[in-house]
C-alpha positions as CSV (number, residue, x, y, z in Angstrom):
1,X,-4.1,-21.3,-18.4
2,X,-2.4,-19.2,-16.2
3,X,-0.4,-21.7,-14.3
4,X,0.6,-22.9,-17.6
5,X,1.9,-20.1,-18.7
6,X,3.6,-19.5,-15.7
7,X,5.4,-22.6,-15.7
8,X,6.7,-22.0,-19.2
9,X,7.8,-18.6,-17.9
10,X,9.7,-20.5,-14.7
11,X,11.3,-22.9,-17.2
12,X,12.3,-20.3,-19.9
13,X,13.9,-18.5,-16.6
14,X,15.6,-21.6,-14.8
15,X,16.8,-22.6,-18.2
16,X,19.5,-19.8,-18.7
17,X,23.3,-20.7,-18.4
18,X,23.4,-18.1,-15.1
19,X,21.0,-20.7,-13.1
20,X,22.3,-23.9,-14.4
21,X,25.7,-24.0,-11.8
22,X,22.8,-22.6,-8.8
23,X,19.9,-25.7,-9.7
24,X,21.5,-29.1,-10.2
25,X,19.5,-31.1,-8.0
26,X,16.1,-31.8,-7.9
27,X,15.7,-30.3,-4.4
28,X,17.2,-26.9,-5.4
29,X,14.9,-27.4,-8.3
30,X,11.8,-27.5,-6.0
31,X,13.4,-24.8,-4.0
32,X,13.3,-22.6,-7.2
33,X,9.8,-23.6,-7.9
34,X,8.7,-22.4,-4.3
35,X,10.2,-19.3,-4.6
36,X,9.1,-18.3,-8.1
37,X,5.4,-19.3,-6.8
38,X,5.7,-16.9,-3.8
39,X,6.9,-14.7,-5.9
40,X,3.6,-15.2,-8.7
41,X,1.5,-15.2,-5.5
42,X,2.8,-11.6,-4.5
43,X,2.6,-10.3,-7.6
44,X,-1.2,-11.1,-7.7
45,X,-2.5,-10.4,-4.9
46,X,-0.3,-7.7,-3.8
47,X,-0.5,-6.2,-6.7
48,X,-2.4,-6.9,-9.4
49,X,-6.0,-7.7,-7.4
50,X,-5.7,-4.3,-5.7
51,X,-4.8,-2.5,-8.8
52,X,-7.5,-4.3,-10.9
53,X,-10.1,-3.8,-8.4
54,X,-9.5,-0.6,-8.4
55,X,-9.7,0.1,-11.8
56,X,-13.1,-1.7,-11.8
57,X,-14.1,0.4,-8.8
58,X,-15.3,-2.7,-6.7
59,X,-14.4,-2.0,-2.9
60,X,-15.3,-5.7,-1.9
61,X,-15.6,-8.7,-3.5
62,X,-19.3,-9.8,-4.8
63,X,-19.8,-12.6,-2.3
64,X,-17.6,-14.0,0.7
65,X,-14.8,-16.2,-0.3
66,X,-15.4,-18.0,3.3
67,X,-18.7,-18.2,5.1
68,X,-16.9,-17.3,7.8
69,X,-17.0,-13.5,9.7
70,X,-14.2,-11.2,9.8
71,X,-10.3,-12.3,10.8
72,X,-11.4,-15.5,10.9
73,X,-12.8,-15.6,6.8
74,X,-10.0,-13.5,5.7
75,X,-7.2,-15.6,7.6
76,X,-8.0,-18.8,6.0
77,X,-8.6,-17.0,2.6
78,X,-4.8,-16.1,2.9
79,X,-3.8,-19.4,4.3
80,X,-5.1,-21.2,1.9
81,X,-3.8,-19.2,-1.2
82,X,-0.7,-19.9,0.0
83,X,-1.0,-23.5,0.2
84,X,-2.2,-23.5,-3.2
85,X,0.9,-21.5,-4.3
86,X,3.1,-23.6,-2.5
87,X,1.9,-26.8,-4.4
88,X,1.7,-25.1,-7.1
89,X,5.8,-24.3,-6.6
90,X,6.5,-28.2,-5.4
91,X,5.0,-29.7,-8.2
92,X,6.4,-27.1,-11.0
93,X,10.3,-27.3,-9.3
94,X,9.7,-31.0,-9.0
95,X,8.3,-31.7,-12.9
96,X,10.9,-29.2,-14.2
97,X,14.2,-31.6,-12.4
98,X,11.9,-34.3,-13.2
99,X,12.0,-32.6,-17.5
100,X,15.0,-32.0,-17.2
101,X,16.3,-35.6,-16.0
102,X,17.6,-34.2,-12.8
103,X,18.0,-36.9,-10.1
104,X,17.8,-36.9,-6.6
105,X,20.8,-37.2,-4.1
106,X,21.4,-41.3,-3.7
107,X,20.8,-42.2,-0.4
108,X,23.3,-43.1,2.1
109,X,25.0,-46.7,0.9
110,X,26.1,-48.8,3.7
111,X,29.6,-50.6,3.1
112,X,29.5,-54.3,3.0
């Protein structure tokens, strides 16, 4: 539900006449995407998990995220949350351009 939501929220954004001149391809499209998923991804765990666990007064979470001890567990935590967003930011710019009937760049035509 989230990413759903978000993804109307990137397309309510990228829609207005200030972005239209700045994403006209489906690459600066995807760019757009990327950035706005980075963005979600700061926002949440920089944040809205600290502020949240807080307020809940949990100093840890329940159970490890990665069977894995210390730097280790915690590196590919993060490393893999930002893969996820970064999908997540390929495939929203891409099916927005791909919405919107934005193509991508024709290749290079040889002369005959």
């Amino acid at each position: 539900m989230n990413s759903a939501v978000a993804g109307l929220v990137f397309a309510v954004i990228v829609s207005r006449p200030v972005f239209h001149s700045q994403i006209e391809s489906v690459g600066e499209s995807v760019a757009a995407g990327v950035g706005f998923a980075a963005a979600i991804g700061l926002l949440s765990t920089g944040f809205l998990l600290p502020v949240s666990m807080s307020a809940l007064e949990v100093q840890s979470f329940p159970e490890p995220l990665v069977p894995l001890p210390g730097m280790l567990g915690s590196f590919l935590v993060v490393a893999s949350v930002g893969v996820a967003h970064l999908v997540y930011g390929l495939l929203l710019g891409w099916t927005y351009a791909a919405a919107r009937g934005r193509k991508a760049p024709d290749s290079v035509t040889s002369e005959a």
